[in-house]
Amino acid sequence: MIKLDLSHVIEKIDFTAYQEKVNAINQMIDERTGPGSDFLGWTTWPNDYDKEEVAQIKRDASYVRQNFEVLVVCGIGGSYLGARSAIDALRGLYSSAKPEIIYLGQTFSSTYIHQVLTYLTTKKFAINVISKSGTTTETSVAFRLVKELLEQKVGKNEARKAIFATTDKARGALKTLADKEGYQTYVLPDNIGGRYSVITAVGLFPIACAGFDIDELLLGAKDAAQDFSNPNLKSNVAYQYAVTRDYLYHHHYQVEMFVLYEPQYTQIGEWCKQLFGESEGKEGKGLLPDSATFSTDLHSLGQFIQEGTHLLFETVIHVDSSTYEVKVSHDEDNLDGLNYLEGKTLTFINDKAFEGTVAAHEQEGKVPNIIINLPKIDSYNIGYMFFFFMKTCAMSAYLLDINPFNQPGVEIYKRNMFHLLGKKGY
Ligand code: PA5
């Protein structure tokens, strides 16, 4: 499903030198004996997920689709980026499909929250609040406000039927609130962390509400779990990618730039940044993940990539086909000089931009390019891709001797903020 093209990496990487280490780490992942192994539940989730819960999610999603104009997804980080990246990629931007999906709970911006709440005053909306801890301040504050609006609009009883909570099965403020109010709840399992949770209810409920086939998504993840189970570097492209990243990191590259060629895939770059950044950036180690949407960003970052400080490599996520096709039309006067493109599809032109850019960056800029080819974007391939990146990420972090599943550094800003806000105990 995924073809990894390493022919533009410039450096020659000896996979055999890595094989033994990769085998040992793979065994550690399978047997759940490494650091953070309590959070490896996602590796077997595509096979052992709760079938009854998924059936419930599909019933509830169909209810939301029939009864609401908007679904508000209220969450941050791993509790929203996966769903957003999948929905944007599958739906496209500016889609008129219903229900509209709106994101909240990922910012303290009063302007943003005010604008969303104002927009919702005239809409029939449901809410999916997502938080594993149930105490994330951005999400809790926004949820309090949007719940208040919903209760004012439709009353507490109707609001209850329009609120769906995804959280820990037993602990946390959101679980307590959901139980007290009688909201439908879905579980984010104990052994799966936020940024590895897109294939659980965290991603599945919003994606199903947006009208996409979550059975297919889970099937894609399941096939990927199978395809990447054998650590042999001759065939395992997730591990080939992990080793390539590791090699480049140890050969003076400090930044990995994820590159996508469609605006609707921009959030996939955001999801990758969180997955790799939060998993690997510890103990003074790790590649800095960055992302760009080309050709747009070739007109902003392109100059730096081509000729600036030599610190980055690119990972291009290339999709072989587009959802819609547009052709360049004929113009009698040809004053814009574009008739040489007449009849050509924009996908063809975009692909030539991609090929020209890879050549320019690799050959003249000496910027290594890893190319990840996906045949197309649909639910199946999205599920496959999510699992591919998660498996790569676990292997990459372990190659650096890093626990991929904790995020101790994130707590420090929270502690300072709580102190400044006067929260008890800080
Ligand atoms: O990957 C992670 O663990 C984080 O990004 C969390 O998902 C994020 O901080 C949100 O946490 P929570 O789901 O507890 O609200």
Tab-separated table of C-alpha atoms and ligand atoms in Angstrom:
chain	number	residue	atom	x	y	z
A	1	MET	CA	0.000	0.000	0.000
A	2	ILE	CA	2.855	2.348	0.827
A	3	LYS	CA	5.863	2.505	-1.437
A	4	LEU	CA	8.952	4.017	0.093
A	5	ASP	CA	11.286	5.649	-2.404
A	6	LEU	CA	14.748	6.136	-0.921
A	7	SER	CA	16.463	6.862	-4.225
A	8	HIS	CA	16.667	10.613	-3.443
A	9	VAL	CA	18.172	10.303	0.039
A	10	ILE	CA	21.693	11.061	-1.304
A	11	GLU	CA	23.369	9.170	1.563
A	12	LYS	CA	23.935	5.427	1.093
A	13	ILE	CA	22.527	3.652	4.107
A	14	ASP	CA	23.661	0.185	5.093
A	15	PHE	CA	20.484	-1.453	6.393
A	16	THR	CA	22.317	-4.647	7.308
A	17	ALA	CA	24.291	-2.750	9.945
A	18	TYR	CA	20.979	-1.855	11.599
A	19	GLN	CA	19.222	-5.212	11.302
A	20	GLU	CA	20.282	-6.689	14.631
A	21	LYS	CA	19.293	-3.595	16.580
A	22	VAL	CA	15.982	-3.385	14.731
A	23	ASN	CA	15.268	-7.048	15.512
A	24	ALA	CA	15.930	-6.482	19.210
A	25	ILE	CA	13.693	-3.391	19.340
A	26	ASN	CA	10.951	-5.137	17.400
A	27	GLN	CA	11.026	-7.971	19.913
A	28	MET	CA	10.875	-5.418	22.723
A	29	ILE	CA	7.798	-3.857	21.090
A	30	ASP	CA	6.111	-7.235	20.552
A	31	GLU	CA	6.832	-8.470	24.049
A	32	ARG	CA	6.137	-5.075	25.602
A	33	THR	CA	9.316	-4.949	27.624
A	34	GLY	CA	10.782	-1.546	26.668
A	35	PRO	CA	10.389	1.866	28.297
A	36	GLY	CA	6.780	3.044	28.154
A	37	SER	CA	5.562	-0.386	27.071
A	38	ASP	CA	2.367	0.091	29.080
A	39	PHE	CA	1.324	2.291	26.155
A	40	LEU	CA	1.758	-0.212	23.339
A	41	GLY	CA	-1.932	-1.114	23.185
A	42	TRP	CA	-2.259	0.499	19.730
A	43	THR	CA	0.017	-2.166	18.174
A	44	THR	CA	-2.673	-4.858	18.535
A	45	TRP	CA	-5.727	-2.564	18.606
A	46	PRO	CA	-6.639	-3.102	14.908
A	47	ASN	CA	-7.213	-6.762	15.806
A	48	ASP	CA	-8.504	-6.586	19.338
A	49	TYR	CA	-10.549	-3.350	19.406
A	50	ASP	CA	-13.885	-3.410	21.189
A	51	LYS	CA	-16.290	-4.498	18.418
A	52	GLU	CA	-19.378	-3.545	20.429
A	53	GLU	CA	-18.067	-0.036	20.973
A	54	VAL	CA	-17.393	0.409	17.259
A	55	ALA	CA	-20.946	-0.747	16.504
A	56	GLN	CA	-22.216	1.832	19.026
A	57	ILE	CA	-20.057	4.525	17.438
A	58	LYS	CA	-21.601	3.770	14.038
A	59	ARG	CA	-25.151	3.931	15.428
A	60	ASP	CA	-24.437	7.217	17.219
A	61	ALA	CA	-22.673	8.688	14.194
A	62	SER	CA	-25.681	7.905	12.050
A	63	TYR	CA	-27.912	9.635	14.651
A	64	VAL	CA	-25.628	12.698	14.574
A	65	ARG	CA	-25.645	12.745	10.778
A	66	GLN	CA	-29.428	12.645	10.661
A	67	ASN	CA	-30.114	15.174	13.389
A	68	PHE	CA	-27.416	17.843	13.464
A	69	GLU	CA	-25.965	20.468	11.148
A	70	VAL	CA	-22.652	20.703	12.993
A	71	LEU	CA	-20.482	18.444	15.132
A	72	VAL	CA	-18.142	20.304	17.469
A	73	VAL	CA	-15.020	18.255	18.185
A	74	CYS	CA	-13.583	19.551	21.441
A	75	GLY	CA	-10.043	18.319	22.143
A	76	ILE	CA	-6.337	19.144	21.764
A	77	GLY	CA	-3.136	17.408	20.621
A	78	GLY	CA	-3.632	13.678	20.263
A	79	SER	CA	-7.268	14.145	21.187
A	80	TYR	CA	-8.071	15.984	17.957
A	81	LEU	CA	-5.279	16.128	15.363
A	82	GLY	CA	-5.846	12.607	14.024
A	83	ALA	CA	-9.550	13.127	13.401
A	84	ARG	CA	-8.943	16.544	11.880
A	85	SER	CA	-6.226	15.300	9.542
A	86	ALA	CA	-8.392	12.395	8.358
A	87	ILE	CA	-11.542	14.471	7.892
A	88	ASP	CA	-9.745	17.269	6.032
A	89	ALA	CA	-7.956	14.770	3.808
A	90	LEU	CA	-11.079	12.751	3.035
A	91	ARG	CA	-13.564	15.596	2.695
A	92	GLY	CA	-11.414	18.328	1.278
A	93	LEU	CA	-11.628	21.920	2.447
A	94	TYR	CA	-14.747	24.031	1.869
A	95	SER	CA	-16.897	20.930	1.606
A	96	SER	CA	-20.644	21.397	1.839
A	97	ALA	CA	-21.050	17.906	3.328
A	98	LYS	CA	-23.072	17.670	6.524
A	99	PRO	CA	-22.607	17.699	9.395
A	100	GLU	CA	-20.002	20.393	9.268
A	101	ILE	CA	-17.130	19.559	11.640
A	102	ILE	CA	-15.802	22.395	13.778
A	103	TYR	CA	-12.849	22.216	16.168
A	104	LEU	CA	-12.757	23.701	19.633
A	105	GLY	CA	-10.787	23.039	22.811
A	106	GLN	CA	-7.382	23.399	21.146
A	107	THR	CA	-6.811	27.063	22.090
A	108	PHE	CA	-7.375	29.670	24.801
A	109	SER	CA	-7.980	32.336	22.153
A	110	SER	CA	-11.017	34.310	23.247
A	111	THR	CA	-11.517	35.604	19.708
A	112	TYR	CA	-11.552	32.095	18.239
A	113	ILE	CA	-13.855	30.726	20.925
A	114	HIS	CA	-16.167	33.744	20.707
A	115	GLN	CA	-16.409	33.358	16.936
A	116	VAL	CA	-17.146	29.635	17.130
A	117	LEU	CA	-19.791	30.137	19.818
A	118	THR	CA	-21.389	32.956	17.859
A	119	TYR	CA	-21.453	30.810	14.725
A	120	LEU	CA	-23.090	27.987	16.674
A	121	THR	CA	-25.927	30.112	18.036
A	122	THR	CA	-27.907	29.612	14.825
A	123	LYS	CA	-26.897	25.972	14.249
A	124	LYS	CA	-28.267	22.677	15.435
A	125	PHE	CA	-25.128	21.155	16.876
A	126	ALA	CA	-23.773	18.144	18.770
A	127	ILE	CA	-20.537	17.961	20.728
A	128	ASN	CA	-17.844	15.300	20.955
A	129	VAL	CA	-15.597	16.225	23.884
A	130	ILE	CA	-12.368	14.222	23.883
A	131	SER	CA	-9.831	14.118	26.696
A	132	LYS	CA	-8.013	11.139	28.122
A	133	SER	CA	-7.010	12.887	31.329
A	134	GLY	CA	-10.301	14.743	31.429
A	135	THR	CA	-8.487	17.729	32.903
A	136	THR	CA	-6.774	19.429	29.956
A	137	THR	CA	-7.469	23.110	30.545
A	138	GLU	CA	-7.908	24.251	26.925
A	139	THR	CA	-10.460	21.492	26.339
A	140	SER	CA	-12.242	21.826	29.693
A	141	VAL	CA	-12.692	25.587	29.419
A	142	ALA	CA	-14.029	25.395	25.869
A	143	PHE	CA	-16.295	22.480	26.735
A	144	ARG	CA	-17.775	24.335	29.694
A	145	LEU	CA	-18.622	27.258	27.393
A	146	VAL	CA	-20.014	25.259	24.473
A	147	LYS	CA	-22.028	22.984	26.783
A	148	GLU	CA	-23.518	26.086	28.419
A	149	LEU	CA	-24.523	27.411	25.001
A	150	LEU	CA	-26.105	24.108	24.020
A	151	GLU	CA	-28.037	23.857	27.288
A	152	GLN	CA	-29.303	27.409	26.859
A	153	LYS	CA	-30.423	26.634	23.321
A	154	VAL	CA	-32.111	23.262	23.768
A	155	GLY	CA	-32.354	22.661	27.519
A	156	LYS	CA	-30.372	20.290	29.694
A	157	ASN	CA	-32.296	17.166	28.669
A	158	GLU	CA	-31.865	17.597	24.917
A	159	ALA	CA	-28.262	18.725	25.410
A	160	ARG	CA	-27.504	15.450	27.156
A	161	LYS	CA	-28.510	13.535	24.019
A	162	ALA	CA	-26.235	15.696	21.883
A	163	ILE	CA	-23.056	15.342	23.927
A	164	PHE	CA	-20.664	12.440	23.374
A	165	ALA	CA	-17.613	12.101	25.614
A	166	THR	CA	-14.440	10.164	24.800
A	167	THR	CA	-12.253	9.676	27.864
A	168	ASP	CA	-10.671	7.225	30.277
A	169	LYS	CA	-12.927	4.324	31.222
A	170	ALA	CA	-12.842	5.058	34.946
A	171	ARG	CA	-10.874	8.160	35.919
A	172	GLY	CA	-10.877	11.916	35.493
A	173	ALA	CA	-13.129	14.931	35.730
A	174	LEU	CA	-14.690	14.365	32.294
A	175	LYS	CA	-15.626	10.787	33.173
A	176	THR	CA	-17.217	11.971	36.436
A	177	LEU	CA	-19.142	14.700	34.608
A	178	ALA	CA	-20.235	12.369	31.792
A	179	ASP	CA	-21.506	9.777	34.268
A	180	LYS	CA	-23.367	12.388	36.279
A	181	GLU	CA	-24.990	13.931	33.206
A	182	GLY	CA	-25.588	10.622	31.451
A	183	TYR	CA	-23.637	11.398	28.264
A	184	GLN	CA	-22.841	8.604	25.853
A	185	THR	CA	-19.170	7.790	26.517
A	186	TYR	CA	-16.470	6.037	24.532
A	187	VAL	CA	-13.235	4.773	25.975
A	188	LEU	CA	-9.686	5.823	25.301
A	189	PRO	CA	-7.950	2.669	26.565
A	190	ASP	CA	-5.419	2.909	29.410
A	191	ASN	CA	-2.673	1.430	27.285
A	192	ILE	CA	-2.948	3.886	24.358
A	193	GLY	CA	-1.605	7.448	24.584
A	194	GLY	CA	-3.197	10.464	22.922
A	195	ARG	CA	-0.981	10.710	19.847
A	196	TYR	CA	-1.396	6.999	19.113
A	197	SER	CA	-5.172	7.098	19.612
A	198	VAL	CA	-6.550	8.064	16.198
A	199	ILE	CA	-7.565	4.454	15.512
A	200	THR	CA	-9.648	4.342	18.728
A	201	ALA	CA	-12.937	6.127	19.463
A	202	VAL	CA	-10.895	9.351	19.651
A	203	GLY	CA	-10.601	9.393	15.872
A	204	LEU	CA	-13.317	6.936	14.912
A	205	PHE	CA	-16.353	8.809	16.246
A	206	PRO	CA	-15.696	12.168	14.536
A	207	ILE	CA	-14.561	10.420	11.344
A	208	ALA	CA	-17.755	8.312	11.305
A	209	CYS	CA	-19.861	11.433	11.958
A	210	ALA	CA	-18.192	13.020	8.926
A	211	GLY	CA	-19.520	10.086	6.900
A	212	PHE	CA	-16.434	7.945	6.378
A	213	ASP	CA	-16.098	4.213	6.682
A	214	ILE	CA	-14.369	3.426	9.974
A	215	ASP	CA	-14.431	-0.332	9.315
A	216	GLU	CA	-12.254	0.361	6.279
A	217	LEU	CA	-9.975	2.600	8.346
A	218	LEU	CA	-9.548	-0.159	10.935
A	219	LEU	CA	-8.953	-2.683	8.169
A	220	GLY	CA	-6.206	-0.473	6.736
A	221	ALA	CA	-4.597	-0.279	10.191
A	222	LYS	CA	-4.948	-4.042	10.593
A	223	ASP	CA	-3.260	-4.744	7.261
A	224	ALA	CA	-0.487	-2.328	8.166
A	225	ALA	CA	-0.024	-4.068	11.540
A	226	GLN	CA	0.420	-7.313	9.626
A	227	ASP	CA	2.685	-5.818	6.943
A	228	PHE	CA	4.999	-4.221	9.515
A	229	SER	CA	5.166	-7.143	11.926
A	230	ASN	CA	8.259	-8.744	10.399
A	231	PRO	CA	11.347	-6.664	11.257
A	232	ASN	CA	13.269	-7.703	8.147
A	233	LEU	CA	14.603	-4.482	6.666
A	234	LYS	CA	14.409	-5.939	3.180
A	235	SER	CA	10.623	-5.718	3.286
A	236	ASN	CA	9.446	-3.631	6.258
A	237	VAL	CA	9.086	-0.109	4.850
A	238	ALA	CA	8.084	1.421	8.200
A	239	TYR	CA	11.372	0.240	9.663
A	240	GLN	CA	13.321	1.226	6.533
A	241	TYR	CA	11.931	4.705	7.026
A	242	ALA	CA	12.790	4.668	10.758
A	243	VAL	CA	16.365	3.606	10.021
A	244	THR	CA	16.732	6.250	7.312
A	245	ARG	CA	15.559	8.938	9.728
A	246	ASP	CA	17.976	7.650	12.359
A	247	TYR	CA	20.878	7.573	9.933
A	248	LEU	CA	20.220	11.119	8.761
A	249	TYR	CA	19.841	12.328	12.359
A	250	HIS	CA	23.287	10.926	13.129
A	251	HIS	CA	24.723	12.536	9.995
A	252	HIS	CA	24.077	16.163	10.884
A	253	TYR	CA	20.451	16.558	9.848
A	254	GLN	CA	18.410	18.097	12.644
A	255	VAL	CA	15.079	18.784	10.978
A	256	GLU	CA	12.628	16.547	9.152
A	257	MET	CA	10.231	18.529	7.001
A	258	PHE	CA	7.032	16.678	6.119
A	259	VAL	CA	5.904	17.854	2.707
A	260	LEU	CA	2.416	17.452	1.278
A	261	TYR	CA	1.139	18.592	-2.092
A	262	GLU	CA	-2.532	19.298	-1.311
A	263	PRO	CA	-3.913	21.939	1.081
A	264	GLN	CA	-6.391	19.372	2.409
A	265	TYR	CA	-3.458	17.226	3.572
A	266	THR	CA	-1.864	20.014	5.614
A	267	GLN	CA	-3.257	18.579	8.858
A	268	ILE	CA	-1.535	15.251	8.147
A	269	GLY	CA	1.689	17.234	8.511
A	270	GLU	CA	0.401	18.644	11.807
A	271	TRP	CA	-0.441	15.147	13.054
A	272	CYS	CA	3.045	13.903	12.057
A	273	LYS	CA	4.673	16.839	13.837
A	274	GLN	CA	2.925	15.965	17.077
A	275	LEU	CA	3.509	12.228	16.754
A	276	PHE	CA	7.237	12.511	16.137
A	277	GLY	CA	7.911	15.703	18.108
A	278	GLU	CA	6.265	14.575	21.319
A	279	SER	CA	7.532	10.999	21.001
A	280	GLU	CA	11.197	11.700	20.202
A	281	GLY	CA	12.068	15.175	21.456
A	282	LYS	CA	13.513	14.258	24.857
A	283	GLU	CA	16.810	14.145	26.743
A	284	GLY	CA	18.355	16.663	24.337
A	285	LYS	CA	17.725	14.350	21.381
A	286	GLY	CA	15.404	13.968	18.400
A	287	LEU	CA	14.747	15.430	14.969
A	288	LEU	CA	12.711	18.624	14.934
A	289	PRO	CA	9.615	17.839	12.867
A	290	ASP	CA	8.409	20.603	10.575
A	291	SER	CA	5.839	20.583	7.803
A	292	ALA	CA	5.044	22.395	4.598
A	293	THR	CA	2.408	22.346	1.907
A	294	PHE	CA	3.837	22.622	-1.594
A	295	SER	CA	3.765	24.264	-4.008
A	296	THR	CA	2.347	27.010	-1.736
A	297	ASP	CA	5.319	26.973	0.632
A	298	LEU	CA	7.854	26.791	-2.178
A	299	HIS	CA	7.052	30.498	-2.440
A	300	SER	CA	7.960	31.059	1.196
A	301	LEU	CA	10.285	28.317	2.443
A	302	GLY	CA	11.534	27.080	-0.922
A	303	GLN	CA	14.482	29.484	-0.979
A	304	PHE	CA	15.674	28.344	2.453
A	305	ILE	CA	15.330	24.669	1.625
A	306	GLN	CA	17.248	25.118	-1.616
A	307	GLU	CA	20.095	27.309	-0.406
A	308	GLY	CA	19.810	27.990	3.333
A	309	THR	CA	21.490	26.403	6.349
A	310	HIS	CA	22.075	22.751	5.605
A	311	LEU	CA	20.099	21.182	8.438
A	312	LEU	CA	17.000	19.539	7.060
A	313	PHE	CA	15.793	16.645	5.001
A	314	GLU	CA	12.346	16.312	3.471
A	315	THR	CA	9.830	13.511	3.799
A	316	VAL	CA	7.349	13.906	0.972
A	317	ILE	CA	3.994	12.208	1.483
A	318	HIS	CA	2.934	11.815	-2.111
A	319	VAL	CA	-0.541	10.639	-3.069
A	320	ASP	CA	-0.791	9.171	-6.548
A	321	SER	CA	-4.321	10.368	-7.326
A	322	SER	CA	-6.593	13.327	-6.576
A	323	THR	CA	-10.177	13.317	-5.377
A	324	TYR	CA	-11.288	15.737	-8.103
A	325	GLU	CA	-9.782	16.606	-11.442
A	326	VAL	CA	-9.602	20.006	-13.134
A	327	LYS	CA	-8.189	20.696	-16.608
A	328	VAL	CA	-6.615	23.886	-17.924
A	329	SER	CA	-8.968	25.433	-20.470
A	330	HIS	CA	-8.256	26.942	-23.919
A	331	ASP	CA	-8.074	30.719	-24.295
A	332	GLU	CA	-8.291	32.210	-27.797
A	333	ASP	CA	-6.022	35.198	-27.025
A	334	ASN	CA	-3.553	33.279	-24.843
A	335	LEU	CA	-2.393	36.547	-23.292
A	336	ASP	CA	-1.360	34.702	-20.138
A	337	GLY	CA	0.717	32.316	-22.282
A	338	LEU	CA	-0.869	29.266	-20.722
A	339	ASN	CA	-2.157	27.489	-23.816
A	340	TYR	CA	0.839	25.158	-23.668
A	341	LEU	CA	-0.920	23.636	-20.651
A	342	GLU	CA	-4.301	23.376	-22.376
A	343	GLY	CA	-6.049	20.108	-21.620
A	344	LYS	CA	-3.539	19.182	-18.939
A	345	THR	CA	-4.928	18.212	-15.531
A	346	LEU	CA	-3.866	20.129	-12.450
A	347	THR	CA	-2.755	16.813	-10.953
A	348	PHE	CA	-0.353	16.417	-13.863
A	349	ILE	CA	0.969	19.943	-13.267
A	350	ASN	CA	1.212	19.371	-9.496
A	351	ASP	CA	3.159	16.179	-10.159
A	352	LYS	CA	5.596	17.982	-12.430
A	353	ALA	CA	6.075	20.569	-9.665
A	354	PHE	CA	6.776	17.668	-7.291
A	355	GLU	CA	9.275	15.985	-9.639
A	356	GLY	CA	11.007	19.288	-10.435
A	357	THR	CA	11.229	20.185	-6.764
A	358	VAL	CA	12.654	16.848	-5.641
A	359	ALA	CA	15.308	17.122	-8.353
A	360	ALA	CA	16.157	20.723	-7.447
A	361	HIS	CA	16.365	20.051	-3.715
A	362	GLU	CA	18.272	16.809	-4.065
A	363	GLN	CA	20.655	17.552	-6.919
A	364	GLU	CA	21.476	21.215	-6.401
A	365	GLY	CA	20.395	21.810	-2.811
A	366	LYS	CA	21.850	18.486	-1.570
A	367	VAL	CA	18.750	18.043	0.580
A	368	PRO	CA	17.889	14.358	1.094
A	369	ASN	CA	14.320	13.484	0.093
A	370	ILE	CA	12.434	10.478	1.431
A	371	ILE	CA	9.306	9.838	-0.632
A	372	ILE	CA	6.342	7.994	0.817
A	373	ASN	CA	3.919	7.056	-1.965
A	374	LEU	CA	0.292	6.364	-1.147
A	375	PRO	CA	-1.943	5.088	-3.966
A	376	LYS	CA	-4.859	7.301	-2.898
A	377	ILE	CA	-6.538	8.858	0.087
A	378	ASP	CA	-9.541	6.900	1.278
A	379	SER	CA	-10.534	5.488	4.674
A	380	TYR	CA	-8.529	2.309	4.157
A	381	ASN	CA	-5.328	4.075	3.110
A	382	ILE	CA	-5.643	6.666	5.880
A	383	GLY	CA	-5.851	3.863	8.472
A	384	TYR	CA	-2.888	2.158	6.852
A	385	MET	CA	-0.897	5.403	6.819
A	386	PHE	CA	-1.623	6.244	10.468
A	387	PHE	CA	-0.377	2.842	11.557
A	388	PHE	CA	2.696	3.098	9.305
A	389	PHE	CA	3.761	6.370	10.940
A	390	MET	CA	3.053	5.133	14.478
A	391	LYS	CA	5.131	1.997	13.942
A	392	THR	CA	7.931	4.063	12.403
A	393	CYS	CA	7.791	6.459	15.317
A	394	ALA	CA	8.040	3.753	17.986
A	395	MET	CA	11.050	2.200	16.214
A	396	SER	CA	12.679	5.621	15.660
A	397	ALA	CA	12.376	6.656	19.304
A	398	TYR	CA	13.700	3.327	20.547
A	399	LEU	CA	16.640	3.622	18.129
A	400	LEU	CA	17.458	6.852	19.995
A	401	ASP	CA	16.992	5.129	23.348
A	402	ILE	CA	13.978	7.295	24.071
A	403	ASN	CA	10.644	6.327	25.626
A	404	PRO	CA	8.210	7.136	22.759
A	405	PHE	CA	5.134	7.241	24.949
A	406	ASN	CA	5.647	9.866	27.624
A	407	GLN	CA	5.820	13.657	27.400
A	408	PRO	CA	7.328	14.920	30.667
A	409	GLY	CA	8.344	18.252	29.142
A	410	VAL	CA	4.755	19.238	28.352
A	411	GLU	CA	3.925	19.418	32.032
A	412	ILE	CA	6.317	22.293	32.746
A	413	TYR	CA	4.359	25.030	30.960
A	414	LYS	CA	1.185	23.756	32.619
A	415	ARG	CA	2.758	23.967	36.079
A	416	ASN	CA	3.870	27.559	35.474
A	417	MET	CA	0.526	28.523	33.972
A	418	PHE	CA	-1.423	26.984	36.869
A	419	HIS	CA	0.818	28.827	39.340
A	420	LEU	CA	0.220	32.117	37.517
A	421	LEU	CA	-3.524	31.420	37.376
A	422	GLY	CA	-3.607	30.716	41.118
A	423	LYS	CA	-4.726	27.081	40.845
A	424	LYS	CA	-4.691	25.362	44.224
A	425	GLY	CA	-1.556	23.272	44.822
A	426	TYR	CA	0.613	25.220	42.304
B	1	PA5	O1	-0.315	12.729	22.834
B	1	PA5	C1	-0.612	13.182	23.923
B	1	PA5	O2	-0.558	12.498	24.956
B	1	PA5	C2	-1.093	14.602	24.086
B	1	PA5	O3	-0.995	15.308	22.902
B	1	PA5	C3	-2.533	14.611	24.528
B	1	PA5	O4	-3.297	13.947	23.579
B	1	PA5	C4	-3.051	16.039	24.704
B	1	PA5	O5	-2.240	16.725	25.601
B	1	PA5	C5	-4.483	16.023	25.215
B	1	PA5	O6	-4.581	15.314	26.408
B	1	PA5	P1	-5.959	14.818	26.945
B	1	PA5	O7	-6.520	13.829	26.006
B	1	PA5	O8	-5.654	14.207	28.271
B	1	PA5	O9	-6.868	16.028	27.075
